[in-house]
Amino acid sequence: MRKMREKNPTSYELLFGPAHPGSGNFSVRLRIEGERVVSARADPGYLHRGFEKLMEYRNAMQNSVLSDRLCILEPLNWNLIHAEAVDELTQEEIPEKAKYIRVLMVELSRIQSHLIWYGAMSMGLGFDTGFKIAFGYRDYILDLFELITGGRVYPAGYICPGGVRRDLPDSAEGRIRKVM
């Protein structure tokens, strides 16, 4: 944080990100006067890992496994985006049950992503207990992912073109109800 070269001694310019641990790839330049944010300039950043090039040489099913590596926080959402794009291009009809399973899985993914955010924000604010609680609850959802997809963090392309790789196990409904 540095003071602005202005007449007002309470005016600051603050750069938050991308080296800040809480911002990821994103950064924002804040202009602060006293306790008031006067302006903010956001920069979404740039992160290129070459997935597009890798996907050029693989088929749609192989790419569904690769698509969950795009974002470690919400891999199932990226599986869904990839699968829906391929389904639309190939005009594939998705079975009704697979549609429901897809929605269930991405909603569980969304909940665990929110728990990551809450935990990281709690830790950043010095509330370590909030972090531990959030990540404890997230662990229950990761257990569900492991039961259903075979992977806790990477679901191995569970949501794929044409539906899902396999049906829910018999024990999944009871476990999901218990977690929720």
mmCIF file of C-alpha atoms in Angstrom:
data_model
loop_
_atom_site.group_PDB
_atom_site.id
_atom_site.type_symbol
_atom_site.label_atom_id
_atom_site.label_comp_id
_atom_site.label_asym_id
_atom_site.label_seq_id
_atom_site.Cartn_x
_atom_site.Cartn_y
_atom_site.Cartn_z
ATOM 1 C CA MET A 1 0.000 0.000 0.000
ATOM 2 C CA ARG A 2 1.382 3.388 -0.871
ATOM 3 C CA LYS A 3 0.172 6.907 -0.277
ATOM 4 C CA MET A 4 -1.032 8.746 -3.353
ATOM 5 C CA ARG A 5 1.114 11.642 -4.451
ATOM 6 C CA GLU A 6 -1.642 14.100 -3.785
ATOM 7 C CA LYS A 7 -2.422 16.802 -1.291
ATOM 8 C CA ASN A 8 -4.724 14.461 0.639
ATOM 9 C CA PRO A 9 -2.575 12.457 3.113
ATOM 10 C CA THR A 10 -5.380 9.914 3.702
ATOM 11 C CA SER A 11 -5.516 8.834 0.050
ATOM 12 C CA TYR A 12 -3.994 5.448 -0.825
ATOM 13 C CA GLU A 13 -3.643 3.159 -3.803
ATOM 14 C CA LEU A 14 -3.817 -0.541 -2.950
ATOM 15 C CA LEU A 15 -2.994 -3.371 -5.360
ATOM 16 C CA PHE A 16 -4.736 -6.587 -4.353
ATOM 17 C CA GLY A 17 -3.504 -9.591 -6.355
ATOM 18 C CA PRO A 18 -2.282 -11.577 -8.330
ATOM 19 C CA ALA A 19 0.574 -12.287 -5.911
ATOM 20 C CA HIS A 20 -1.818 -11.995 -2.959
ATOM 21 C CA PRO A 21 -2.788 -15.501 -1.748
ATOM 22 C CA GLY A 22 -6.501 -14.698 -1.649
ATOM 23 C CA SER A 23 -6.922 -13.425 -5.193
ATOM 24 C CA GLY A 24 -5.820 -16.285 -7.410
ATOM 25 C CA ASN A 25 -5.298 -14.996 -10.942
ATOM 26 C CA PHE A 26 -7.433 -11.933 -10.361
ATOM 27 C CA SER A 27 -6.152 -8.545 -9.260
ATOM 28 C CA VAL A 28 -7.817 -5.246 -8.435
ATOM 29 C CA ARG A 29 -6.290 -1.811 -8.002
ATOM 30 C CA LEU A 30 -8.188 0.138 -5.348
ATOM 31 C CA ARG A 31 -8.021 3.868 -4.737
ATOM 32 C CA ILE A 32 -8.942 4.567 -1.138
ATOM 33 C CA GLU A 33 -9.604 7.878 0.541
ATOM 34 C CA GLY A 34 -9.868 7.470 4.277
ATOM 35 C CA GLU A 35 -12.078 4.412 4.702
ATOM 36 C CA ARG A 36 -13.931 4.855 1.407
ATOM 37 C CA VAL A 37 -13.077 3.071 -1.840
ATOM 38 C CA VAL A 38 -13.148 5.799 -4.486
ATOM 39 C CA SER A 39 -12.351 3.656 -7.508
ATOM 40 C CA ALA A 40 -11.516 0.084 -8.397
ATOM 41 C CA ARG A 41 -9.934 -1.238 -11.574
ATOM 42 C CA ALA A 42 -10.233 -4.993 -12.016
ATOM 43 C CA ASP A 43 -7.858 -7.163 -14.023
ATOM 44 C CA PRO A 44 -9.043 -10.754 -14.563
ATOM 45 C CA GLY A 45 -5.468 -11.834 -15.257
ATOM 46 C CA TYR A 46 -4.145 -14.309 -17.759
ATOM 47 C CA LEU A 47 -3.537 -17.972 -17.160
ATOM 48 C CA HIS A 48 -2.828 -20.217 -20.108
ATOM 49 C CA ARG A 49 -1.920 -23.846 -19.553
ATOM 50 C CA GLY A 50 -2.368 -25.179 -23.084
ATOM 51 C CA PHE A 51 -5.565 -27.201 -22.594
ATOM 52 C CA GLU A 52 -6.945 -26.071 -25.936
ATOM 53 C CA LYS A 53 -3.920 -27.491 -27.753
ATOM 54 C CA LEU A 54 -4.050 -30.745 -25.775
ATOM 55 C CA MET A 55 -7.730 -31.169 -26.632
ATOM 56 C CA GLU A 56 -7.065 -30.856 -30.366
ATOM 57 C CA TYR A 57 -5.462 -34.307 -30.415
ATOM 58 C CA ARG A 58 -7.987 -36.214 -28.309
ATOM 59 C CA ASN A 59 -11.543 -37.402 -28.815
ATOM 60 C CA ALA A 60 -14.537 -36.075 -26.862
ATOM 61 C CA MET A 61 -14.478 -38.824 -24.219
ATOM 62 C CA GLN A 62 -10.750 -38.362 -23.575
ATOM 63 C CA ASN A 63 -11.308 -34.618 -23.316
ATOM 64 C CA SER A 64 -14.004 -35.085 -20.677
ATOM 65 C CA VAL A 65 -11.289 -36.463 -18.373
ATOM 66 C CA LEU A 66 -9.030 -33.554 -19.291
ATOM 67 C CA SER A 67 -11.783 -30.957 -18.771
ATOM 68 C CA ASP A 68 -11.956 -31.533 -15.024
ATOM 69 C CA ARG A 69 -8.335 -30.367 -14.755
ATOM 70 C CA LEU A 70 -9.316 -26.868 -15.897
ATOM 71 C CA CYS A 71 -10.387 -25.885 -12.386
ATOM 72 C CA ILE A 72 -9.511 -27.886 -9.292
ATOM 73 C CA LEU A 73 -12.217 -26.111 -7.261
ATOM 74 C CA GLU A 74 -15.157 -27.078 -9.493
ATOM 75 C CA PRO A 75 -14.109 -29.842 -11.886
ATOM 76 C CA LEU A 76 -17.623 -31.223 -12.375
ATOM 77 C CA ASN A 77 -18.843 -27.882 -13.687
ATOM 78 C CA TRP A 78 -16.131 -27.960 -16.350
ATOM 79 C CA ASN A 79 -17.098 -31.555 -17.171
ATOM 80 C CA LEU A 80 -20.665 -30.353 -17.662
ATOM 81 C CA ILE A 81 -19.667 -27.413 -19.873
ATOM 82 C CA HIS A 82 -17.582 -29.695 -22.082
ATOM 83 C CA ALA A 83 -20.230 -32.431 -22.217
ATOM 84 C CA GLU A 84 -23.052 -30.013 -23.060
ATOM 85 C CA ALA A 85 -20.986 -28.448 -25.852
ATOM 86 C CA VAL A 86 -20.275 -31.865 -27.375
ATOM 87 C CA ASP A 87 -23.906 -32.968 -26.875
ATOM 88 C CA GLU A 88 -25.130 -29.863 -28.670
ATOM 89 C CA LEU A 89 -22.682 -30.286 -31.552
ATOM 90 C CA THR A 90 -23.534 -33.970 -32.015
ATOM 91 C CA GLN A 91 -27.252 -33.441 -31.259
ATOM 92 C CA GLU A 92 -27.032 -36.211 -28.675
ATOM 93 C CA GLU A 93 -30.209 -36.969 -26.677
ATOM 94 C CA ILE A 94 -29.395 -37.196 -22.979
ATOM 95 C CA PRO A 95 -31.391 -39.684 -20.864
ATOM 96 C CA GLU A 96 -33.617 -37.955 -18.296
ATOM 97 C CA LYS A 97 -31.970 -39.688 -15.340
ATOM 98 C CA ALA A 98 -28.515 -38.584 -16.542
ATOM 99 C CA LYS A 99 -29.760 -34.978 -16.678
ATOM 100 C CA TYR A 100 -30.844 -35.201 -13.034
ATOM 101 C CA ILE A 101 -27.556 -36.784 -11.993
ATOM 102 C CA ARG A 102 -25.631 -34.048 -13.815
ATOM 103 C CA VAL A 103 -27.567 -31.334 -11.970
ATOM 104 C CA LEU A 104 -27.128 -33.099 -8.624
ATOM 105 C CA MET A 105 -23.382 -33.394 -9.105
ATOM 106 C CA VAL A 106 -22.783 -29.795 -10.195
ATOM 107 C CA GLU A 107 -24.921 -28.514 -7.310
ATOM 108 C CA LEU A 108 -22.838 -30.548 -4.860
ATOM 109 C CA SER A 109 -19.769 -29.120 -6.586
ATOM 110 C CA ARG A 110 -21.141 -25.599 -6.200
ATOM 111 C CA ILE A 111 -21.772 -26.144 -2.481
ATOM 112 C CA GLN A 112 -18.254 -27.456 -1.876
ATOM 113 C CA SER A 113 -16.843 -24.521 -3.857
ATOM 114 C CA HIS A 114 -18.730 -22.099 -1.621
ATOM 115 C CA LEU A 115 -17.309 -23.929 1.396
ATOM 116 C CA ILE A 116 -13.799 -23.440 -0.017
ATOM 117 C CA TRP A 117 -14.514 -19.727 -0.431
ATOM 118 C CA TYR A 118 -15.917 -19.449 3.091
ATOM 119 C CA GLY A 119 -12.959 -21.344 4.541
ATOM 120 C CA ALA A 120 -10.375 -19.301 2.641
ATOM 121 C CA MET A 121 -12.095 -16.037 3.547
ATOM 122 C CA SER A 122 -12.304 -17.100 7.193
ATOM 123 C CA MET A 123 -8.618 -17.964 7.217
ATOM 124 C CA GLY A 124 -7.757 -14.667 5.546
ATOM 125 C CA LEU A 125 -9.684 -12.826 8.243
ATOM 126 C CA GLY A 126 -7.976 -14.753 11.027
ATOM 127 C CA PHE A 127 -11.006 -16.917 11.852
ATOM 128 C CA ASP A 128 -9.282 -20.298 11.789
ATOM 129 C CA THR A 129 -12.284 -22.084 13.285
ATOM 130 C CA GLY A 130 -14.430 -21.009 10.320
ATOM 131 C CA PHE A 131 -11.830 -22.485 7.986
ATOM 132 C CA LYS A 132 -11.823 -25.810 9.837
ATOM 133 C CA ILE A 133 -15.616 -26.000 9.954
ATOM 134 C CA ALA A 134 -15.990 -25.192 6.243
ATOM 135 C CA PHE A 135 -13.356 -27.682 5.141
ATOM 136 C CA GLY A 136 -14.820 -30.311 7.473
ATOM 137 C CA TYR A 137 -18.210 -29.975 5.761
ATOM 138 C CA ARG A 138 -16.520 -29.928 2.355
ATOM 139 C CA ASP A 139 -14.915 -33.254 3.211
ATOM 140 C CA TYR A 140 -18.365 -34.868 3.456
ATOM 141 C CA ILE A 141 -19.096 -33.756 -0.105
ATOM 142 C CA LEU A 142 -15.712 -35.013 -1.308
ATOM 143 C CA ASP A 143 -16.594 -38.388 0.245
ATOM 144 C CA LEU A 144 -19.762 -38.371 -1.879
ATOM 145 C CA PHE A 145 -17.718 -37.559 -4.983
ATOM 146 C CA GLU A 146 -15.419 -40.472 -4.218
ATOM 147 C CA LEU A 147 -18.380 -42.814 -3.754
ATOM 148 C CA ILE A 148 -20.073 -41.710 -6.980
ATOM 149 C CA THR A 149 -17.196 -40.896 -9.352
ATOM 150 C CA GLY A 150 -14.262 -42.783 -7.883
ATOM 151 C CA GLY A 151 -12.255 -39.605 -7.272
ATOM 152 C CA ARG A 152 -12.412 -37.122 -4.403
ATOM 153 C CA VAL A 153 -10.962 -34.132 -6.227
ATOM 154 C CA TYR A 154 -10.820 -35.147 -9.890
ATOM 155 C CA PRO A 155 -13.980 -36.992 -10.972
ATOM 156 C CA ALA A 156 -12.274 -38.585 -14.020
ATOM 157 C CA GLY A 157 -14.724 -37.112 -16.494
ATOM 158 C CA TYR A 158 -17.791 -38.425 -14.651
ATOM 159 C CA ILE A 159 -20.054 -36.040 -16.550
ATOM 160 C CA CYS A 160 -19.302 -36.889 -20.156
ATOM 161 C CA PRO A 161 -20.822 -36.498 -23.617
ATOM 162 C CA GLY A 162 -24.050 -38.486 -23.740
ATOM 163 C CA GLY A 163 -24.764 -38.408 -20.002
ATOM 164 C CA VAL A 164 -22.667 -39.693 -17.120
ATOM 165 C CA ARG A 165 -20.103 -42.495 -16.965
ATOM 166 C CA ARG A 166 -22.123 -44.667 -14.579
ATOM 167 C CA ASP A 167 -25.301 -44.637 -12.516
ATOM 168 C CA LEU A 168 -25.354 -43.627 -8.866
ATOM 169 C CA PRO A 169 -24.425 -46.477 -6.502
ATOM 170 C CA ASP A 170 -27.266 -47.904 -4.399
ATOM 171 C CA SER A 171 -25.895 -46.332 -1.219
ATOM 172 C CA ALA A 172 -25.624 -42.839 -2.754
ATOM 173 C CA GLU A 173 -29.157 -41.599 -2.011
ATOM 174 C CA GLY A 174 -28.938 -42.288 1.724
ATOM 175 C CA ARG A 175 -25.450 -40.793 1.965
ATOM 176 C CA ILE A 176 -26.487 -37.656 0.044
ATOM 177 C CA ARG A 177 -29.540 -37.168 2.268
ATOM 178 C CA LYS A 178 -27.376 -37.563 5.365
ATOM 179 C CA VAL A 179 -24.843 -34.981 4.130
ATOM 180 C CA MET A 180 -27.519 -32.484 3.151
#
